[in-house]
């Protein structure tokens, strides 16, 4: 196995990770920022006030994007399995 092949596999794995996790991370960041601004404006520093809305919104986001994320993961896995014979020849 050549170094270029390993680097390509690693790059594609990292890219797939970024693409698959992006919707949840962006929504979590947005909700956390919004709740943080509200907490700063009202001087309410309750930990559960930021945790519960993030949990609910991220659950909704996972319900919306979960099928797409699973499809991307299956496509990536198929691509890796199709590359196996070429890796050792």
mmCIF file of C-alpha atoms in Angstrom:
data_model
loop_
_atom_site.group_PDB
_atom_site.id
_atom_site.type_symbol
_atom_site.label_atom_id
_atom_site.label_comp_id
_atom_site.label_asym_id
_atom_site.label_seq_id
_atom_site.Cartn_x
_atom_site.Cartn_y
_atom_site.Cartn_z
ATOM 1 C CA UNK A 1 0.000 0.000 0.000
ATOM 2 C CA UNK A 2 1.423 3.364 -0.996
ATOM 3 C CA UNK A 3 1.571 6.459 1.152
ATOM 4 C CA UNK A 4 -0.533 8.435 -1.321
ATOM 5 C CA UNK A 5 -3.313 5.863 -1.029
ATOM 6 C CA UNK A 6 -3.276 6.040 2.756
ATOM 7 C CA UNK A 7 -3.363 9.830 2.657
ATOM 8 C CA UNK A 8 -6.273 9.726 0.206
ATOM 9 C CA UNK A 9 -8.204 7.306 2.422
ATOM 10 C CA UNK A 10 -7.541 9.480 5.469
ATOM 11 C CA UNK A 11 -8.577 12.634 3.633
ATOM 12 C CA UNK A 12 -11.814 11.075 2.417
ATOM 13 C CA UNK A 13 -12.573 9.777 5.928
ATOM 14 C CA UNK A 14 -12.034 13.211 7.464
ATOM 15 C CA UNK A 15 -14.117 14.880 4.760
ATOM 16 C CA UNK A 16 -16.958 12.383 5.293
ATOM 17 C CA UNK A 17 -16.806 13.036 9.048
ATOM 18 C CA UNK A 18 -17.025 16.787 8.526
ATOM 19 C CA UNK A 19 -19.910 16.540 6.072
ATOM 20 C CA UNK A 20 -21.899 14.066 8.171
ATOM 21 C CA UNK A 21 -21.475 15.920 11.473
ATOM 22 C CA UNK A 22 -21.900 19.463 10.114
ATOM 23 C CA UNK A 23 -25.705 19.799 10.460
ATOM 24 C CA UNK A 24 -25.709 18.787 14.131
ATOM 25 C CA UNK A 25 -22.692 20.917 14.990
ATOM 26 C CA UNK A 26 -24.025 24.024 13.243
ATOM 27 C CA UNK A 27 -27.436 23.727 14.880
ATOM 28 C CA UNK A 28 -25.876 23.084 18.304
ATOM 29 C CA UNK A 29 -23.620 26.101 17.894
ATOM 30 C CA UNK A 30 -26.487 28.334 16.783
ATOM 31 C CA UNK A 31 -28.809 27.317 19.613
ATOM 32 C CA UNK A 32 -26.006 27.580 22.171
ATOM 33 C CA UNK A 33 -25.100 31.055 20.953
ATOM 34 C CA UNK A 34 -28.723 32.180 21.003
ATOM 35 C CA UNK A 35 -29.316 30.846 24.524
ATOM 36 C CA UNK A 36 -26.000 32.347 25.665
ATOM 37 C CA UNK A 37 -27.018 35.793 24.441
ATOM 38 C CA UNK A 38 -30.366 35.489 26.204
ATOM 39 C CA UNK A 39 -28.661 34.335 29.407
ATOM 40 C CA UNK A 40 -26.218 37.235 29.245
ATOM 41 C CA UNK A 41 -29.003 39.735 28.639
ATOM 42 C CA UNK A 42 -31.147 38.457 31.497
ATOM 43 C CA UNK A 43 -28.312 37.482 33.891
ATOM 44 C CA UNK A 44 -29.780 34.003 34.286
ATOM 45 C CA UNK A 45 -26.961 31.473 34.596
ATOM 46 C CA UNK A 46 -28.757 28.170 34.778
ATOM 47 C CA UNK A 47 -26.955 25.239 33.119
ATOM 48 C CA UNK A 48 -30.114 23.319 32.235
ATOM 49 C CA UNK A 49 -31.509 26.370 30.455
ATOM 50 C CA UNK A 50 -28.959 25.903 27.681
ATOM 51 C CA UNK A 51 -28.773 22.095 27.757
ATOM 52 C CA UNK A 52 -32.428 21.155 27.318
ATOM 53 C CA UNK A 53 -33.182 23.373 24.276
ATOM 54 C CA UNK A 54 -29.972 22.178 22.600
ATOM 55 C CA UNK A 55 -30.917 18.565 23.261
ATOM 56 C CA UNK A 56 -34.412 19.022 21.833
ATOM 57 C CA UNK A 57 -33.317 20.991 18.755
ATOM 58 C CA UNK A 58 -30.478 18.573 18.020
ATOM 59 C CA UNK A 59 -32.928 15.664 18.292
ATOM 60 C CA UNK A 60 -35.200 17.358 15.769
ATOM 61 C CA UNK A 61 -32.214 18.038 13.513
ATOM 62 C CA UNK A 62 -31.156 14.399 13.745
ATOM 63 C CA UNK A 63 -34.695 13.328 12.831
ATOM 64 C CA UNK A 64 -34.584 15.609 9.781
ATOM 65 C CA UNK A 65 -31.034 14.916 8.579
ATOM 66 C CA UNK A 66 -30.561 11.387 9.952
ATOM 67 C CA UNK A 67 -31.565 9.608 6.762
ATOM 68 C CA UNK A 68 -29.231 11.754 4.690
ATOM 69 C CA UNK A 69 -26.379 11.223 7.161
ATOM 70 C CA UNK A 70 -26.906 7.470 7.114
ATOM 71 C CA UNK A 71 -26.964 7.479 3.301
ATOM 72 C CA UNK A 72 -23.672 9.400 3.201
ATOM 73 C CA UNK A 73 -22.115 6.937 5.644
ATOM 74 C CA UNK A 74 -23.305 3.937 3.616
ATOM 75 C CA UNK A 75 -21.913 5.482 0.402
ATOM 76 C CA UNK A 76 -18.573 6.106 2.095
ATOM 77 C CA UNK A 77 -18.436 2.537 3.405
ATOM 78 C CA UNK A 78 -19.252 1.121 -0.035
ATOM 79 C CA UNK A 79 -16.503 3.247 -1.548
ATOM 80 C CA UNK A 80 -13.994 1.944 0.993
ATOM 81 C CA UNK A 81 -15.037 -1.681 0.367
ATOM 82 C CA UNK A 82 -14.742 -1.199 -3.392
ATOM 83 C CA UNK A 83 -11.188 0.103 -2.930
ATOM 84 C CA UNK A 84 -9.988 -2.961 -0.980
ATOM 85 C CA UNK A 85 -9.040 -5.157 -3.974
ATOM 86 C CA UNK A 86 -6.998 -2.335 -5.522
ATOM 87 C CA UNK A 87 -5.118 -1.680 -2.278
ATOM 88 C CA UNK A 88 -3.255 -4.977 -2.262
ATOM 89 C CA UNK A 89 -2.609 -5.537 -5.942
#
